[in-house]
Amino acid sequence: MITKSPNTQINHKMSTNPYHDDKRLLELLERWQSGDFTRADEQELQSLADSDDFRREAVEGFWSLPETDHSQHLSALRQRLRQQSGHGKRAFFPQLFMAAAAVLLLVLAVVWLIPSGEKTATLAQQETAPAAPAAEQPIASNLPEMKSSEPEASRGKTSPALDKMSRSVVADNQPTGLFESGPAASDAATEVASSPPAPIQNQGGAVMDEVVVSMPPARQSDTEMAQNASEEVDMIQGNSAPRAKAQKEYADASKAKDAMKKKAPALANESAPAEGWAGFQDYLRKNARLTEAARQNNITGKVRVRFQLDSNNQPVNFQIVQSLGYGCDEEAIRLIKAYSWQRGKTAEVTVDVPFNR
Amino acid sequence: MLRFLRPNFPEHLSDEQLLVDYVGGNSPRALGMLYERYMPMVYGVCVKILKDSGKAEDAVMAIYEELTRKVKEHEIESFRGWLYVLARNHCLMEWRKAQRRPTDHHAPEDMVHYDAIEPVFEYELPQGTSALERCLAELSELQRTCVTWFYYEDKSYKEIADQLSEELGKVRSFIQNGKRNLKICIEKNS
């Protein structure tokens, strides 16, 4: 028997603030994509789409290609966007590290001062130098986590307690993954700041008495400071076993950090400009000029060029994917050739060269 | 000192706040964070107009680049509305440019609106029933099965896909095409 499907307006809050409705739309689209989607969801999606033009056209876009895996594109886009804008990585990192270091200082001062009265405040201070690499580890080893869109990928480096904590924070905060922008990494890293005792145990135990380490000047970079400290400690104590493990972990983490400082191609599979996309865009903005012929014909727009990077990072094999004509195509190629590039795992690059003036 | 310890949670900042931060020069990454919020919707609009998911992906990045320039040049009251217009215009322009080498003749304005709720379900049962039943019978077997299970047995896409051993994307497609055919058939018969 065919029953009439209820044509009722779904009872949900249509708030005047579009942000909540947009968020709900993205949640529903994520379910539409993943398959966990029913008739009722479709009705709700329809109401949300009907109430706003931006939402309506967005939904129509997804719906026009029902067999495409849009989540792949969205995931790629998030990566591309973060690469270009630089956010999602270190935005909060320096603050967090300072915060962690400050808390560590306090904790250590308490731990070492209270038990034995003989230990002086200065010794406690010196402990902070070897403590710094310990702080580095859990934070730094969270960096690979931030980079990928799968924050729950396992990393064997952090202590299990910390790992569990960051994973539970991540799970709570990212219910719908790709369709929504993620706070995951920032929350995981916050947890690090507020729970220093766990990782410290490993390190604090190893470096106890007879440590004569001069407090490095505050202005040194994170990397240098911790490395100096750990080197000096090694020399004085000859304490190899736990330190060596820490060294290796720290070295891996700092390598990841340095790679991220360089903005990227080292971590990404894609080829990219040697100094990052932002620099390249800037360079194009400053140097891309319409040819005389184009200007006379009132032509503006962009040239899309595909090319490859050879083993010397030189751009070769140019293809004009989208032409502007009037000599601008050649000019785009010239501009690309004049810039320095870094080849990634995939040698092919496609760039847009805008000509607006 | 305490402010210094507070972690930076951009998710709690308003659009306008992030915009101000970016334009003011204090926070170069604020624009990226802001754009990321709207990125899936911008992507959807681009797919609708450009009719290609790969081109849409590239367009989303191109719009971002345009954004980085334009936010500094314009006074923006409501970012969301302004972004919508920017995205649409960019895609329409790109579509028209592509039309110089004609491959497809649809203008985006002619594009079909995909209705999620088909009018067929608004018909009163008595009259609609026979037409509905007849039209359902005219669908292909897979379309009919998917439409029936989705609308009348309240199954999810995933459940239907598993039971039919079909791909998820195909199920979506069957339901959409089935619905469209039903609509056309019923309109013909009334």
GROMACS .gro file of C-alpha atoms in nm, chain A residues 1 20 29-30 40 47 110-111 115 128 133 135 170 186 191 210 233 253 275 277 303 326 330 332 341-342 353:
model
   27
    1MET     CA    1   0.000   0.000   0.000
   20HIS     CA    2   2.404   2.771   1.216
   29LEU     CA    3   2.563   1.720   0.280
   30GLU     CA    4   2.831   1.513   0.448
   40ALA     CA    5   1.367   1.297   0.631
   47SER     CA    6   1.407   2.340   0.361
  110VAL     CA    7   5.741   2.266   4.268
  111VAL     CA    8   5.856   1.911   4.213
  115PRO     CA    9   6.102   1.714   4.827
  128THR     CA   10   6.396   2.363   3.247
  133PRO     CA   11   6.286   1.905   2.463
  135ALA     CA   12   5.781   1.974   2.589
  170VAL     CA   13   3.977   1.525   1.837
  186SER     CA   14   4.416   2.324   1.785
  191GLU     CA   15   4.539   1.948   2.571
  210GLU     CA   16   7.496   1.688   3.872
  233VAL     CA   17   7.339   1.726   2.919
  253ALA     CA   18   5.997   1.614   1.531
  275GLU     CA   19   5.917   2.982  -0.144
  277TRP     CA   20   5.243   2.976  -0.310
  303VAL     CA   21   4.629   3.212  -1.852
  326TYR     CA   22   4.761   3.838  -2.763
  330GLU     CA   23   5.406   3.350  -2.383
  332ALA     CA   24   5.292   3.368  -1.856
  341TRP     CA   25   6.045   2.588  -0.811
  342GLN     CA   26   6.066   2.285  -0.590
  353VAL     CA   27   4.865   3.356  -1.420
   0.00000   0.00000   0.00000
